[in-house]
Coordinates of C-alpha atoms in Angstrom, one line a residue:
M44 CA 46.8 -19.4 26.3
N45 CA 46.9 -21.0 22.9
R46 CA 48.5 -18.7 20.4
R47 CA 47.1 -17.3 17.2
T48 CA 47.9 -19.8 14.2
T49 CA 50.3 -17.7 11.7
I50 CA 50.8 -18.0 8.1
H51 CA 54.4 -19.0 9.1
D52 CA 52.7 -22.5 10.7
V53 CA 50.6 -23.1 7.8
A54 CA 53.4 -23.2 5.5
R55 CA 55.9 -25.4 8.5
A56 CA 53.0 -28.1 8.1
A57 CA 52.1 -27.8 4.6
G58 CA 55.4 -28.1 3.4
V59 CA 56.0 -25.2 1.3
S60 CA 57.4 -21.8 1.3
V61 CA 54.9 -18.5 3.0
A62 CA 54.9 -17.2 -0.1
T63 CA 52.8 -20.8 -1.2
V64 CA 50.2 -20.2 1.5
S65 CA 50.3 -16.9 0.8
K66 CA 49.3 -17.0 -3.2
A67 CA 47.3 -20.0 -2.2
I68 CA 45.2 -18.7 -0.1
N69 CA 44.4 -15.3 -1.7
G70 CA 43.9 -17.3 -5.1
R71 CA 47.0 -16.2 -6.9
Y72 CA 48.5 -18.0 -10.4
G73 CA 51.4 -20.1 -9.3
V74 CA 50.1 -22.9 -7.6
S75 CA 49.2 -26.3 -8.5
P76 CA 46.1 -28.1 -7.8
E77 CA 47.3 -30.7 -5.4
T78 CA 49.5 -27.9 -3.4
M79 CA 47.1 -25.9 -3.5
A80 CA 44.1 -28.7 -2.1
T81 CA 47.4 -29.5 0.9
V82 CA 47.8 -26.0 1.7
M83 CA 43.8 -25.5 2.3
G84 CA 43.5 -28.6 4.4
V85 CA 46.4 -27.1 6.5
V86 CA 44.5 -24.3 6.7
T87 CA 41.4 -25.6 7.6
E88 CA 43.2 -28.4 10.0
L89 CA 44.9 -25.4 12.1
G90 CA 42.1 -22.9 12.0
Y91 CA 44.3 -20.1 10.5
E92 CA 42.7 -17.5 9.4
S93 CA 44.7 -14.9 7.5
S94 CA 44.6 -11.2 9.0
L95 CA 41.8 -8.5 7.6
V96 CA 43.8 -5.7 7.9
A97 CA 47.2 -6.9 6.0
T98 CA 45.1 -8.6 3.5
S99 CA 43.3 -5.0 3.0
M100 CA 46.7 -3.6 2.7
R101 CA 48.4 -5.9 0.0
R102 CA 45.1 -6.5 -1.9
R103 CA 43.4 -2.4 -1.4
S104 CA 40.3 -4.8 -0.7
T105 CA 38.7 -6.4 1.9
N106 CA 35.6 -8.0 0.7
V107 CA 33.7 -6.7 3.2
I108 CA 30.5 -4.3 3.7
G109 CA 29.6 -2.2 6.4
V110 CA 26.4 -1.8 7.8
L111 CA 26.3 1.5 9.5
V112 CA 24.0 2.5 12.6
A113 CA 23.8 4.8 14.8
E114 CA 22.0 1.9 17.1
F115 CA 20.8 -2.0 16.7
E116 CA 16.8 -1.1 17.0
P117 CA 14.2 -3.4 15.1
F118 CA 14.5 -0.9 12.3
A119 CA 17.4 -0.8 12.1
L120 CA 17.9 -4.5 12.3
Q121 CA 15.4 -5.8 9.9
L122 CA 17.7 -4.0 7.0
L123 CA 20.8 -5.7 8.1
R124 CA 18.7 -9.5 7.7
G125 CA 17.9 -8.0 4.2
A126 CA 21.9 -6.9 3.4
S127 CA 23.4 -10.0 4.4
T128 CA 21.0 -12.0 2.5
A129 CA 22.1 -10.1 -0.3
L130 CA 25.2 -11.4 -0.1
E131 CA 25.1 -14.6 0.7
N132 CA 26.7 -16.5 -2.6
T133 CA 28.8 -12.9 -2.9
D134 CA 32.5 -13.6 -2.0
Y135 CA 32.0 -10.3 0.5
D136 CA 31.5 -10.4 4.0
V137 CA 29.2 -8.0 6.3
L138 CA 29.8 -6.0 8.9
A139 CA 27.6 -4.4 11.3
Y140 CA 28.6 -1.3 13.2
A141 CA 27.3 0.6 15.6
G142 CA 29.0 3.7 16.4
T143 CA 29.7 4.5 20.2
V144 CA 26.9 7.6 20.8
S145 CA 26.5 9.8 24.2
A146 CA 23.5 10.3 25.6
G147 CA 21.5 12.8 23.4
E148 CA 23.6 12.9 21.5
H149 CA 23.6 11.2 17.4
L150 CA 25.0 13.9 15.5
G151 CA 27.9 13.3 13.0
W152 CA 28.3 9.2 14.5
E153 CA 29.0 8.2 11.0
R154 CA 31.9 9.8 10.5
R155 CA 33.1 8.9 13.7
S156 CA 33.2 5.2 12.0
L157 CA 33.8 5.4 8.7
S158 CA 37.2 7.0 10.3
R159 CA 37.8 3.9 12.1
L160 CA 36.6 1.6 9.4
G161 CA 37.0 3.2 6.0
G162 CA 40.2 2.0 3.7
T163 CA 41.1 -0.8 6.1
L164 CA 38.1 -3.1 7.1
I165 CA 35.9 -2.5 4.4
D166 CA 35.6 -1.7 0.7
G167 CA 31.8 0.5 1.4
A168 CA 29.4 1.3 3.7
I169 CA 25.8 1.4 4.1
L170 CA 24.5 4.4 6.3
V171 CA 21.2 3.9 8.1
T172 CA 19.5 7.2 8.6
P173 CA 22.5 9.2 8.5
T174 CA 22.7 12.2 10.3
T175 CA 24.5 14.4 8.0
T176 CA 24.0 15.6 4.5
R177 CA 28.0 14.9 3.2
T178 CA 30.5 12.7 4.8
Q179 CA 34.0 12.7 3.4
T180 CA 34.9 9.3 3.1
S181 CA 37.8 7.1 1.2
V182 CA 35.1 4.6 0.3
P183 CA 31.2 4.3 -1.5
I184 CA 28.8 4.5 0.7
V185 CA 25.0 4.2 -0.1
A186 CA 22.2 6.3 2.4
V187 CA 19.2 4.5 2.5
D188 CA 16.4 6.4 4.1
P189 CA 18.5 9.4 3.4
H190 CA 18.7 12.8 4.7
V191 CA 17.1 16.3 3.8
G192 CA 19.6 18.1 1.0
A193 CA 21.5 15.3 -0.3
D194 CA 21.8 15.2 -4.0
D195 CA 23.7 11.7 -3.7
P196 CA 21.9 9.6 -5.7
A197 CA 23.4 6.5 -4.0
T198 CA 20.1 5.9 -1.2
V199 CA 17.1 3.8 -1.2
S200 CA 13.8 4.7 0.8
V201 CA 10.3 4.2 0.5
A202 CA 7.1 6.5 -0.8
N203 CA 6.9 7.7 2.3
D204 CA 4.1 10.4 1.1
E205 CA 1.9 7.8 -0.4
G206 CA 2.7 5.9 2.7
A207 CA 1.8 8.7 4.9
R208 CA -1.6 9.7 3.3
A209 CA -3.1 6.1 3.5
A210 CA -2.5 6.5 7.4
T211 CA -4.1 9.5 7.2
E212 CA -6.8 8.4 5.3
H213 CA -7.4 5.6 6.5
L214 CA -8.0 7.4 10.4
I215 CA -10.6 9.2 8.6
S216 CA -12.3 6.7 6.6
L217 CA -12.6 5.4 10.2
G218 CA -14.6 9.1 10.9
H219 CA -11.8 10.6 12.8
R220 CA -11.2 14.3 12.2
R221 CA -9.2 15.2 15.2
I222 CA -6.1 13.5 14.3
A223 CA -2.7 14.4 15.5
H224 CA 0.5 13.6 14.2
L225 CA 3.5 12.5 16.2
R226 CA 6.5 13.4 13.7
G227 CA 10.5 11.7 12.8
R228 CA 13.6 13.4 12.8
T229 CA 13.0 16.9 11.1
D230 CA 16.2 16.7 9.8
L231 CA 15.4 13.0 7.2
E232 CA 13.8 13.4 4.4
S233 CA 11.6 10.6 5.4
A234 CA 9.7 12.1 8.4
Q235 CA 9.5 15.9 6.4
E236 CA 7.4 13.6 3.7
R237 CA 5.7 11.6 6.2
E238 CA 4.1 15.3 7.8
R239 CA 3.4 16.5 4.1
G240 CA 1.7 13.4 2.9
Y241 CA -0.4 13.1 6.5
R242 CA -1.4 17.0 5.6
E243 CA -2.8 16.4 2.1
A244 CA -4.7 13.8 3.8
L245 CA -6.1 16.0 6.0
D246 CA -6.6 18.7 3.2
A247 CA -8.4 16.5 0.8
A248 CA -11.0 15.9 3.4
G249 CA -11.6 19.5 4.2
I250 CA -9.7 18.8 7.4
P251 CA -7.7 22.2 8.6
F252 CA -4.5 21.3 10.2
D253 CA -3.6 22.3 13.6
P254 CA -0.3 22.7 14.0
A255 CA -0.9 22.3 17.8
L256 CA -1.8 19.0 17.5
V257 CA 1.8 17.8 15.5
A258 CA 4.2 17.3 17.9
D259 CA 8.0 16.1 17.5
G260 CA 8.0 12.3 18.5
G261 CA 12.6 11.7 17.2
Y262 CA 12.0 8.3 15.4
R263 CA 13.0 6.9 18.8
A264 CA 11.2 6.1 21.6
A265 CA 12.2 7.9 24.0
D266 CA 12.4 11.0 22.1
S267 CA 8.8 10.2 21.5
T268 CA 7.7 10.3 25.6
A269 CA 6.9 14.2 26.1
A270 CA 5.7 14.6 23.0
A271 CA 3.1 12.0 23.2
N272 CA 2.2 13.9 26.8
A273 CA 2.0 16.4 24.9
I274 CA -0.8 15.6 22.7
L275 CA -2.6 13.6 25.5
D276 CA -2.5 16.5 27.1
L277 CA -4.3 18.9 24.9
P278 CA -7.6 20.9 26.2
D279 CA -9.0 18.9 23.3
T280 CA -7.9 15.7 23.0
P281 CA -8.0 13.8 19.4
T282 CA -9.6 10.7 18.8
A283 CA -6.5 9.8 16.5
V284 CA -2.9 9.5 16.3
F285 CA -0.5 8.9 13.5
A286 CA 2.8 8.0 14.3
A287 CA 5.9 8.3 12.4
N288 CA 7.2 5.2 13.0
D289 CA 6.6 1.7 15.0
L290 CA 8.7 3.1 17.8
S291 CA 6.6 6.1 18.7
A292 CA 3.4 4.5 18.3
I293 CA 3.8 1.8 20.0
E294 CA 5.0 4.4 22.8
M295 CA 1.9 6.5 22.4
M296 CA -0.1 3.6 23.5
R297 CA 1.8 3.4 26.4
I298 CA 1.4 6.4 27.6
A299 CA -2.4 6.1 26.4
A300 CA -3.0 3.4 28.8
A301 CA -0.4 4.9 31.6
R302 CA -3.3 7.5 31.6
G303 CA -6.2 5.1 32.1
L304 CA -7.4 5.5 27.8
R305 CA -8.2 2.3 25.8
V306 CA -7.0 1.6 22.5
P307 CA -8.3 2.5 20.1
D308 CA -12.1 2.4 22.0
D309 CA -10.4 6.0 23.6
I310 CA -7.7 6.9 20.9
S311 CA -6.1 5.0 17.5
V312 CA -2.8 5.0 16.7
V313 CA -1.4 3.9 13.3
G314 CA 2.7 3.2 13.1
F315 CA 5.2 3.4 10.4
D316 CA 7.0 0.5 9.3
D317 CA 5.9 -2.5 10.3
I318 CA 8.8 -3.2 12.8
L319 CA 8.2 -7.3 14.6
D320 CA 7.2 -5.9 17.4
A321 CA 3.8 -4.0 15.6
A322 CA 2.2 -7.7 14.5
S323 CA 3.3 -9.0 18.8
H324 CA 1.8 -5.5 20.8
A325 CA -1.6 -6.0 22.3
P326 CA -2.9 -4.3 20.7
Q327 CA -1.4 -5.5 17.3
L328 CA -0.2 -2.1 15.5
T329 CA -2.1 -0.5 12.4
T330 CA 1.2 0.5 10.1
V331 CA 2.3 0.8 7.1
R332 CA 4.7 -1.5 6.1
Q333 CA 7.7 -0.6 4.6
P334 CA 9.8 -3.4 2.7
L335 CA 12.7 -3.2 5.4
P336 CA 14.7 -6.7 4.1
E337 CA 14.0 -5.4 0.5
M338 CA 15.4 -2.5 0.8
G339 CA 18.4 -3.8 2.7
T340 CA 19.1 -6.0 0.4
A341 CA 18.3 -3.1 -2.8
A342 CA 21.1 -1.0 -0.9
V343 CA 23.9 -3.2 -0.9
T344 CA 23.3 -4.3 -4.5
M345 CA 23.5 -0.6 -5.3
L346 CA 26.9 -1.1 -3.6
L347 CA 28.1 -3.9 -5.2
D348 CA 27.1 -2.3 -8.7
V349 CA 29.0 1.6 -7.1
L350 CA 31.8 -1.0 -6.4
Q351 CA 32.1 -1.9 -9.9
G352 CA 32.5 1.1 -11.6
H353 CA 28.7 1.4 -12.5
E354 CA 27.2 5.1 -11.8
P355 CA 23.9 4.5 -8.9
E356 CA 20.3 6.0 -9.0
P357 CA 18.4 6.2 -6.7
I358 CA 15.4 3.6 -5.1
R359 CA 12.3 4.2 -4.1
M360 CA 10.1 1.5 -3.2
P361 CA 5.9 1.4 -2.8
T362 CA 4.5 1.4 0.9
T363 CA 1.7 -0.9 2.0
L364 CA -1.0 0.2 4.7
I365 CA -1.4 -2.9 6.9
V366 CA -5.0 -2.4 8.8
R367 CA -4.8 -4.4 12.6
E368 CA -6.2 -3.9 16.3
S369 CA -5.3 -0.4 17.1
T370 CA -8.3 0.7 15.1
A371 CA -11.4 2.1 15.7
P372 CA -14.2 4.3 14.5
P373 CA -14.6 7.1 17.5
R374 CA -16.6 6.8 20.1
A375 CA -20.0 8.8 19.1

């Protein structure tokens, strides 16, 4: 088995001291341009990579930004793409990390992840849909889709209430009056704001709110199955459903199809997020687009500013209704 190349190997091949190699790699003063070129040439030739942990201990910095998620699902992956783009022309690398989560248990995953990474492997972290209001950590954090009650200004979110109103108003404009709502994780601001927008649209149209038409989808397809069935089991089946995210909306369409219902002929469905599967699904999903890659970019920019000592301000980005094939007027 080939052993790992060490700093001593580089020093020997370059004909310099270990201290000189260390200075050259870390860009410190005291190394001539000619020696720097020689050392870096040997580094490339031997494929030497300095230990991230050792470097962080010396410099108290790793130049790595962590993007921490509970799981690598479509929402998080599009955010990650934006985060990676934002770091392309910087000295920082991105570390995508999904915390180990037991089946049915998500609370506190970010605490465990940060305890493993914070201060040693990363300089700061972006938490995607965190499960707690406050997380004790040694590194700065930015929350995307923040938890309810968080008063930390380092947050990135979207106009969830406006997007939900637009989705519900679209269904109302088609003639729907009995509109169900598959809501998301109620501990997140986004889910509460989307339910509020849904209810505001109903109220503005003079449609009484019916709590029987609201079921907990939890933002995950597996969590939405029972809720979708409960909505379709109602004696007076709704003609349309606004789901708090696309995964729940797609699961609703799957359950409807399994029952012999056609979308949108028998029931219309609207989602939220505009993940890549929304446009490729059959029928294509009408949804509210939130600019996921741009949110990832904004979160990275904010975190880099915080690392430079600047005070953050919360970012709230707009949403856009994207009308596709999953909505139509109700049957006469």
